[in-house]
Structure formats: structure tokens, C-alpha cells
Amino acid sequence: MRPHPSCLKKGEIYADGINWDDLGFGLIPIDHMYTMKCSDGENFSQGHLSPFGKIELCPSAGILNYGQGLFEGLKATRTEDGRIMLFRPQENALRMIMGAERMCMPSPSVEQFVDAVKQTVFANKRWVPPPGKGSLYIRPLLVGSGSNLCLGPGLEYTFLIFASPVGNYHKGRAALNLYVEHKIHRATPGGTGGVKCVTNYSPVYQTQQQARAKGFSDVLFLDSATGKNIEEIVLANIFILKGNVISTPTLKHGTILPGVTRKSIIDIALDFGYQVAERVIPVEDLLAADEAFCTGTAVVVNPIGAVTYQDKRVEYKTGGALCQKLYETLTGIQTGRLEDKKGWTLEVN
């Protein structure tokens, strides 16, 4: 079905050949990507748009040999009146700057990051899905791209942005069935769990695949220090509700990613009158919760239907009012259905 043109500005068209009603969460090659480079000891300067395609790297590049790289994820969403909105891109820029410092890399400034995202979205605006059909997922990358055989920071760095139209990460926002992993850990104190480093993700593939083979949706990891406290799902932060108190694992140990959606949901929940506790959460508190849900750029706000810890399975109210209310409020702000009183959205024009 072709989208109704009423949500487009005059003279604009949608990309051809896309079934907007059946978008998954995979790569659809679009028109343009953005690239900006800098050498060691210098600052990033002027970047440029180019046709989407392959990039060339030296075999000894730092990203290939030593995993010196970061990535971000954010979305552009179309409103009912045809505007295209970004959600808190400055927060992604700040998180990349923090991660770059940890990984001994130069980073684009907040202004450079946001401008590059806006240029990328504007150049690919025909790929932003119609209202209610999905979003344009934007993936900024910062990598050590220079030749670097010796162990240590490289001599050249590349900031790259590509994007793809996507639907829901979990089809239909299906309630998740989580396996609580108590032997393998995602992150350790003093490591890189608190930054969006590329090396954080492939080590969990095996655990995730094994859990999915047993019928679970995803994996929830425990802390490596004690093995008793919940930390993070593979691609999302976790929240639990007990009474009027919403709890989410604390960031203070540096093992949990400071999610932009996580931060936003905390503010919205406080506005609703809930108490919010960022704390150490024993797995027993998870098992005794009234409701549980996860948050992230890809998953947005997704209910958790059940968790299994060792031999114990606990089910939650998946029709819980809190998760749905938070989802509707957050996406309402992102898509312009609700007034943005916090200045979180940024129009691309």
C-alpha cells in the first residue's frame, strides 16, 4: 500500500519499492552516508555526504585489529503534518564524547555531531517512513581507521553515519521472555560496559543464541562482582515496578550503558508522580516485581512478560498500565502528537 501523501511537504516523495506496513529491523540501503576524518592530534573538520556504499580500510586499521571504535543509535520520525523530528541528538553526541575519551580517540563536537546527523537525515528524507509506520534509524560510528600495527591509539580516525528505515525491533512490541544469565557476564567494573564500545556486543552473541534456541527472547545479565544483581539486557536497560516505586540499575559502577531512552523515561515517570530509584537491584527484587519493562533506542519501551532465573520462572502483567503509558508518552513527544515541554525534539529542515 502506498502511503497517503498528505503527511509530505509539497514536492516531496517517498522512496519507491518499500512496504512501509511491514518494515523489520534490518538494513535497507538508502541514498547517502556522511563521512568526516581527522588525523592524530587534530580536530575533526568539514565532513561530506556521499552515496551509500562500501568504505576502504587498511588491514592494520585500529578498528580491525584492536577494536578501537564506538557507535551510537538514534531515530528520525515523521509527524502527521510532514515534519521530521530527531529526539535528543545532543545526548548521543555527549555519550560519544565520553566514550571517545575512554577509548583514547578524538571525537566530533556536539555541534558537529548534531549537524552531521541533520545533514544525513535531510539527504535521505524520502526514506523516513510515513507517520506510524516506523522511523529512520541512524547509526553514527567513530573508528580508528588509520594504519596502526603497534598496540596503541591510531593516527587517523573516521566519523561515519549511515541510516536505514526500520519498524519495531520486537515485532508488535511482543512481551519479552527473558533468560537471566548467571554464569557469563556482559561487563566488569573498570571495563567498557558504560560506553557504547563496539567490543561490548559480539561477546554476548553466543549466550543470546543459546537462550533463543531454548525459546527465550533475550538475555538479562547479572553483575560480575557478586553475580547477584541485575544489570542490563543485550540491547536495553531494564526497569521494575513495585507499588509506586520504579527501580532501574544504578550507573555508578560503570558497567551499564547510560541510555538516552532510559534517562527520558526516568524524567517522564517522575512527572507522572512515581518515585524512581537508581540502585543496586538484587535478582530477588526482579522476581518479586509487579511489572517489568526495558528501554532503548531500538526497543523504545517494551514490556517484559516473563523471566527465568535458574529453575524459577516468574510472569508479569504484560498489560500493565505503566509500560503502555510511558510508551505512549515518549512516542507522542517523538512524533509530535504530544507537546514537547522539555525541548527534547529537534526538527530537521
Short mmCIF file of C-alpha atoms in Angstrom, two decimals:
data_model
loop_
_atom_site.label_atom_id
_atom_site.label_comp_id
_atom_site.label_asym_id
_atom_site.label_seq_id
_atom_site.Cartn_x
_atom_site.Cartn_y
_atom_site.Cartn_z
CA MET A 1 0.00 0.00 0.00
CA ARG A 2 1.36 3.40 -0.96
CA PRO A 3 1.43 5.92 1.93
CA HIS A 4 -1.01 8.79 1.81
CA PRO A 5 0.79 11.92 0.55
CA SER A 6 -0.95 14.28 2.98
CA CYS A 7 1.89 13.94 5.50
CA LEU A 8 4.51 15.05 2.96
CA LYS A 9 5.57 18.60 2.32
CA LYS A 10 4.98 20.00 -1.14
CA GLY A 11 7.28 18.49 -3.75
CA GLU A 12 8.47 15.63 -1.55
CA ILE A 13 8.01 11.93 -2.33
CA TYR A 14 8.60 8.65 -0.51
CA ALA A 15 11.17 6.11 -1.66
CA ASP A 16 9.78 3.56 -4.09
CA GLY A 17 9.62 -0.18 -3.59
CA ILE A 18 9.25 -0.14 0.21
CA ASN A 19 6.44 -1.96 2.01
CA TRP A 20 6.00 0.58 4.78
CA ASP A 21 3.45 -1.66 6.52
CA ASP A 22 5.94 -4.49 7.02
CA LEU A 23 9.24 -2.89 8.00
CA GLY A 24 11.57 -5.05 10.04
CA PHE A 25 14.74 -4.03 11.84
CA GLY A 26 17.34 -4.66 9.15
CA LEU A 27 19.46 -2.70 6.73
CA ILE A 28 17.74 -1.19 3.69
CA PRO A 29 20.41 0.63 1.64
CA ILE A 30 19.45 4.29 1.21
CA ASP A 31 20.83 7.22 -0.77
CA HIS A 32 23.59 8.90 1.22
CA MET A 33 26.00 8.49 4.11
CA TYR A 34 28.18 11.03 5.90
CA THR A 35 31.95 10.88 6.46
CA MET A 36 34.37 13.09 8.41
CA LYS A 37 38.03 12.34 9.15
CA CYS A 38 40.80 13.66 11.35
CA SER A 39 44.45 12.85 11.96
CA ASP A 40 46.10 12.26 15.33
CA GLY A 41 46.49 15.48 17.31
CA GLU A 42 43.99 17.37 15.16
CA ASN A 43 40.29 18.11 15.47
CA PHE A 44 37.55 16.91 13.19
CA SER A 45 36.80 19.47 10.50
CA GLN A 46 34.46 19.56 7.50
CA GLY A 47 32.69 16.34 6.59
CA HIS A 48 30.75 15.46 3.47
CA LEU A 49 27.86 13.39 2.14
CA SER A 50 28.50 10.66 -0.41
CA PRO A 51 26.47 7.86 -1.99
CA PHE A 52 25.84 4.98 0.39
CA GLY A 53 28.38 2.25 -0.26
CA LYS A 54 31.41 0.37 0.94
CA ILE A 55 34.34 2.00 2.71
CA GLU A 56 38.04 1.25 2.35
CA LEU A 57 40.23 0.41 5.34
CA CYS A 58 43.86 -0.56 5.72
CA PRO A 59 44.22 -4.15 7.05
CA SER A 60 46.11 -2.71 10.02
CA ALA A 61 43.38 -0.20 10.96
CA GLY A 62 42.82 0.16 14.69
CA ILE A 63 39.15 -0.80 14.43
CA LEU A 64 40.01 -4.10 12.69
CA ASN A 65 42.97 -5.11 14.86
CA TYR A 66 42.25 -3.66 18.28
CA GLY A 67 38.53 -2.87 18.27
CA GLN A 68 39.05 0.87 18.70
CA GLY A 69 35.56 2.03 17.85
CA LEU A 70 32.27 3.38 19.17
CA PHE A 71 28.77 3.57 17.76
CA GLU A 72 25.55 5.40 18.54
CA GLY A 73 21.93 4.86 17.62
CA LEU A 74 19.10 7.37 17.28
CA LYS A 75 15.97 7.81 15.18
CA ALA A 76 14.26 10.34 12.94
CA THR A 77 10.46 10.21 12.99
CA ARG A 78 7.86 11.79 10.72
CA THR A 79 4.97 13.73 12.26
CA GLU A 80 1.40 13.78 10.95
CA ASP A 81 1.98 17.19 9.35
CA GLY A 82 5.11 16.07 7.48
CA ARG A 83 7.86 17.38 9.74
CA ILE A 84 10.86 15.16 10.51
CA MET A 85 11.99 15.12 14.13
CA LEU A 86 15.11 13.94 15.95
CA PHE A 87 14.99 13.01 19.63
CA ARG A 88 17.71 14.38 21.93
CA PRO A 89 20.65 14.01 19.50
CA GLN A 90 22.80 16.15 21.80
CA GLU A 91 22.68 13.31 24.36
CA ASN A 92 24.07 10.86 21.82
CA ALA A 93 26.82 13.34 20.97
CA LEU A 94 27.77 13.73 24.62
CA ARG A 95 27.79 9.95 25.12
CA MET A 96 30.12 9.56 22.13
CA ILE A 97 32.45 12.21 23.53
CA MET A 98 32.53 10.35 26.86
CA GLY A 99 33.21 7.05 25.11
CA ALA A 100 35.90 8.56 22.90
CA GLU A 101 37.79 9.79 25.95
CA ARG A 102 37.66 6.27 27.41
CA MET A 103 38.91 4.78 24.11
CA CYS A 104 41.68 7.39 23.51
CA MET A 105 40.01 8.80 20.40
CA PRO A 106 39.24 12.32 19.20
CA SER A 107 35.54 12.98 18.80
CA PRO A 108 33.32 15.38 16.87
CA SER A 109 31.95 18.21 18.97
CA VAL A 110 28.28 18.19 19.95
CA GLU A 111 27.58 20.75 17.23
CA GLN A 112 29.44 18.73 14.58
CA PHE A 113 27.67 15.52 15.60
CA VAL A 114 24.19 17.06 15.52
CA ASP A 115 24.83 18.89 12.24
CA ALA A 116 26.12 15.67 10.62
CA VAL A 117 23.01 13.78 11.78
CA LYS A 118 20.75 16.50 10.40
CA GLN A 119 22.56 16.52 7.06
CA THR A 120 22.29 12.75 6.79
CA VAL A 121 18.58 12.71 7.58
CA PHE A 122 17.77 15.61 5.27
CA ALA A 123 19.64 13.99 2.38
CA ASN A 124 17.68 10.77 2.97
CA LYS A 125 14.31 12.24 3.94
CA ARG A 126 12.38 10.21 1.37
CA TRP A 127 13.37 7.14 3.40
CA VAL A 128 11.80 8.41 6.64
CA PRO A 129 8.69 6.21 6.97
CA PRO A 130 5.15 7.62 6.97
CA PRO A 131 3.67 8.54 10.38
CA GLY A 132 3.07 5.45 12.48
CA LYS A 133 4.94 3.13 10.11
CA GLY A 134 8.38 3.23 11.68
CA SER A 135 11.38 5.51 11.77
CA LEU A 136 14.74 6.18 10.15
CA TYR A 137 17.33 4.51 12.36
CA ILE A 138 20.60 6.47 12.33
CA ARG A 139 23.92 4.80 13.13
CA PRO A 140 26.90 7.12 13.81
CA LEU A 141 30.27 5.34 14.01
CA LEU A 142 33.62 6.58 15.31
CA VAL A 143 36.52 4.27 14.41
CA GLY A 144 40.26 4.10 14.35
CA SER A 145 40.76 3.98 10.59
CA GLY A 146 44.48 4.66 10.22
CA SER A 147 47.29 2.16 9.76
CA ASN A 148 48.39 1.00 13.19
CA LEU A 149 50.37 -2.22 13.69
CA CYS A 150 51.70 -1.31 17.13
CA LEU A 151 49.34 -1.62 20.08
CA GLY A 152 48.09 1.86 20.91
CA PRO A 153 45.90 4.70 19.62
CA GLY A 154 45.95 5.16 15.85
CA LEU A 155 46.95 8.08 13.67
CA GLU A 156 43.67 8.60 11.81
CA TYR A 157 40.02 8.48 12.80
CA THR A 158 36.80 8.39 10.82
CA PHE A 159 33.34 9.53 11.89
CA LEU A 160 30.72 7.90 9.70
CA ILE A 161 26.90 7.98 9.66
CA PHE A 162 24.59 5.65 7.78
CA ALA A 163 20.88 5.04 8.23
CA SER A 164 18.02 2.69 7.38
CA PRO A 165 14.22 2.77 7.65
CA VAL A 166 13.07 0.36 10.38
CA GLY A 167 9.97 -0.92 12.13
CA ASN A 168 9.72 -2.27 15.68
CA TYR A 169 12.80 -4.15 16.93
CA HIS A 170 10.49 -6.67 18.59
CA LYS A 171 7.61 -7.25 16.17
CA GLY A 172 4.43 -5.77 17.55
CA ARG A 173 6.21 -4.92 20.83
CA ALA A 174 5.66 -8.51 21.95
CA ALA A 175 6.26 -9.05 25.66
CA LEU A 176 9.77 -10.40 26.22
CA ASN A 177 10.57 -13.76 27.74
CA LEU A 178 13.99 -13.22 29.35
CA TYR A 179 16.63 -15.67 30.48
CA VAL A 180 18.70 -14.43 33.42
CA GLU A 181 22.32 -15.43 32.71
CA HIS A 182 24.19 -16.21 35.92
CA LYS A 183 27.48 -17.62 34.61
CA ILE A 184 28.59 -15.31 31.79
CA HIS A 185 28.82 -11.54 32.29
CA ARG A 186 28.36 -8.67 29.85
CA ALA A 187 30.64 -6.18 31.61
CA THR A 188 33.07 -5.82 34.51
CA PRO A 189 33.87 -2.89 36.81
CA GLY A 190 36.60 -0.78 35.22
CA GLY A 191 35.79 -2.12 31.75
CA THR A 192 33.83 -0.54 28.91
CA GLY A 193 30.26 -1.54 29.82
CA GLY A 194 29.38 2.09 30.46
CA VAL A 195 30.38 3.29 26.97
CA LYS A 196 28.97 2.23 23.61
CA CYS A 197 32.14 0.45 22.51
CA VAL A 198 31.89 -1.95 19.55
CA THR A 199 33.67 -4.65 21.56
CA ASN A 200 30.80 -4.87 24.08
CA TYR A 201 28.42 -6.66 21.76
CA SER A 202 29.87 -9.67 19.92
CA PRO A 203 30.93 -11.41 23.18
CA VAL A 204 27.23 -11.84 24.08
CA TYR A 205 26.25 -13.43 20.74
CA GLN A 206 26.81 -16.99 21.96
CA THR A 207 24.77 -16.51 25.14
CA GLN A 208 21.98 -14.81 23.22
CA GLN A 209 21.85 -17.52 20.56
CA GLN A 210 21.76 -20.27 23.18
CA ALA A 211 18.90 -18.54 25.02
CA ARG A 212 16.90 -18.04 21.83
CA ALA A 213 17.39 -21.69 20.90
CA LYS A 214 15.59 -22.53 24.14
CA GLY A 215 12.68 -20.22 23.30
CA PHE A 216 13.71 -17.09 25.17
CA SER A 217 13.51 -13.61 23.61
CA ASP A 218 16.74 -12.28 25.05
CA VAL A 219 19.22 -12.36 27.92
CA LEU A 220 19.43 -10.32 31.12
CA PHE A 221 22.91 -10.21 32.63
CA LEU A 222 23.93 -10.07 36.29
CA ASP A 223 26.82 -8.12 37.79
CA SER A 224 30.23 -9.78 37.57
CA ALA A 225 31.33 -8.75 41.06
CA THR A 226 28.71 -10.70 43.01
CA GLY A 227 26.56 -12.45 40.43
CA LYS A 228 23.50 -11.42 42.46
CA ASN A 229 22.29 -8.13 40.94
CA ILE A 230 20.60 -7.42 37.61
CA GLU A 231 22.34 -5.10 35.17
CA GLU A 232 21.34 -4.90 31.51
CA ILE A 233 19.72 -6.75 28.64
CA VAL A 234 21.84 -7.17 25.48
CA LEU A 235 20.46 -4.01 23.82
CA ALA A 236 18.38 -2.36 26.53
CA ASN A 237 18.16 -1.03 30.06
CA ILE A 238 15.69 -2.63 32.46
CA PHE A 239 13.12 -1.17 34.88
CA ILE A 240 10.94 -2.84 37.52
CA LEU A 241 7.84 -1.58 39.30
CA LYS A 242 6.86 -2.37 42.88
CA GLY A 243 3.98 -0.36 44.29
CA ASN A 244 4.62 3.25 43.36
CA VAL A 245 8.40 2.85 43.04
CA ILE A 246 10.16 2.33 39.73
CA SER A 247 13.70 0.99 40.02
CA THR A 248 16.48 0.69 37.47
CA PRO A 249 20.09 -0.45 37.97
CA THR A 250 22.50 2.27 39.01
CA LEU A 251 25.14 3.60 36.62
CA LYS A 252 27.70 4.28 39.31
CA HIS A 253 29.71 1.09 38.79
CA GLY A 254 30.38 1.91 35.11
CA THR A 255 29.03 -1.42 33.85
CA ILE A 256 25.71 -0.20 32.43
CA LEU A 257 25.17 1.97 29.37
CA PRO A 258 23.59 5.37 30.19
CA GLY A 259 20.71 5.06 27.73
CA VAL A 260 19.09 8.18 26.28
CA THR A 261 15.69 6.46 26.42
CA ARG A 262 16.44 5.35 29.99
CA LYS A 263 17.16 8.94 31.01
CA SER A 264 14.00 10.20 29.30
CA ILE A 265 11.77 7.56 30.88
CA ILE A 266 13.05 8.46 34.33
CA ASP A 267 12.02 12.09 33.77
CA ILE A 268 8.59 11.11 32.40
CA ALA A 269 7.95 8.70 35.30
CA LEU A 270 8.80 11.44 37.81
CA ASP A 271 6.32 13.73 36.04
CA PHE A 272 3.67 11.01 36.47
CA GLY A 273 4.26 11.05 40.24
CA TYR A 274 6.20 7.81 40.60
CA GLN A 275 9.24 7.50 42.79
CA VAL A 276 12.29 6.49 40.76
CA ALA A 277 15.25 4.71 42.36
CA GLU A 278 18.55 4.18 40.56
CA ARG A 279 20.02 1.47 42.74
CA VAL A 280 21.59 -1.95 43.04
CA ILE A 281 18.76 -4.39 42.30
CA PRO A 282 19.10 -7.97 43.62
CA VAL A 283 17.63 -10.56 41.28
CA GLU A 284 15.13 -11.38 44.04
CA ASP A 285 13.62 -7.89 43.63
CA LEU A 286 13.15 -8.57 39.93
CA LEU A 287 11.33 -11.82 40.71
CA ALA A 288 9.05 -10.02 43.19
CA ALA A 289 8.22 -7.04 40.92
CA ASP A 290 4.69 -6.12 39.88
CA GLU A 291 5.74 -5.15 36.36
CA ALA A 292 8.96 -5.06 34.33
CA PHE A 293 9.95 -3.42 31.07
CA CYS A 294 13.02 -2.45 29.08
CA THR A 295 14.04 0.72 27.27
CA GLY A 296 16.36 1.62 24.41
CA THR A 297 16.50 3.43 21.09
CA ALA A 298 15.74 0.23 19.18
CA VAL A 299 13.16 -1.30 21.56
CA VAL A 300 11.69 2.07 22.73
CA VAL A 301 9.67 0.89 25.79
CA ASN A 302 8.93 -2.82 25.65
CA PRO A 303 7.06 -4.94 28.23
CA ILE A 304 8.67 -7.97 29.83
CA GLY A 305 6.27 -10.88 30.13
CA ALA A 306 8.42 -13.38 31.99
CA VAL A 307 11.90 -14.01 33.38
CA THR A 308 13.59 -17.29 34.16
CA TYR A 309 16.36 -17.39 36.75
CA GLN A 310 17.98 -20.79 37.21
CA ASP A 311 14.93 -23.05 37.64
CA LYS A 312 12.43 -20.34 38.62
CA ARG A 313 10.10 -18.66 36.11
CA VAL A 314 8.09 -15.55 37.00
CA GLU A 315 5.40 -13.98 34.82
CA TYR A 316 4.32 -10.32 34.90
CA LYS A 317 1.24 -8.36 33.96
CA THR A 318 2.01 -7.57 30.32
CA GLY A 319 -0.99 -5.29 30.07
CA GLY A 320 0.40 -3.15 32.84
CA ALA A 321 -0.73 0.44 32.66
CA LEU A 322 2.70 1.91 33.42
CA CYS A 323 4.65 0.48 30.49
CA GLN A 324 1.97 1.42 27.97
CA LYS A 325 1.57 4.90 29.44
CA LEU A 326 5.31 5.53 29.27
CA TYR A 327 5.46 4.23 25.71
CA GLU A 328 2.56 6.41 24.54
CA THR A 329 4.02 9.49 26.20
CA LEU A 330 7.55 9.01 24.88
CA THR A 331 6.47 8.22 21.31
CA GLY A 332 3.89 11.00 21.48
CA ILE A 333 6.66 13.51 22.15
CA GLN A 334 8.92 11.96 19.50
CA THR A 335 6.23 12.09 16.80
CA GLY A 336 4.67 15.45 17.68
CA ARG A 337 1.36 14.00 18.92
CA LEU A 338 2.10 15.46 22.35
CA GLU A 339 3.57 18.84 23.17
CA ASP A 340 7.31 18.73 23.79
CA LYS A 341 7.55 20.72 27.02
CA LYS A 342 11.14 19.63 27.69
CA GLY A 343 12.81 20.73 24.46
CA TRP A 344 13.80 17.17 23.57
CA THR A 345 12.93 17.18 19.87
CA LEU A 346 14.79 18.84 17.03
CA GLU A 347 13.23 19.42 13.62
CA VAL A 348 15.25 18.57 10.51
CA ASN A 349 14.78 21.22 7.81
#
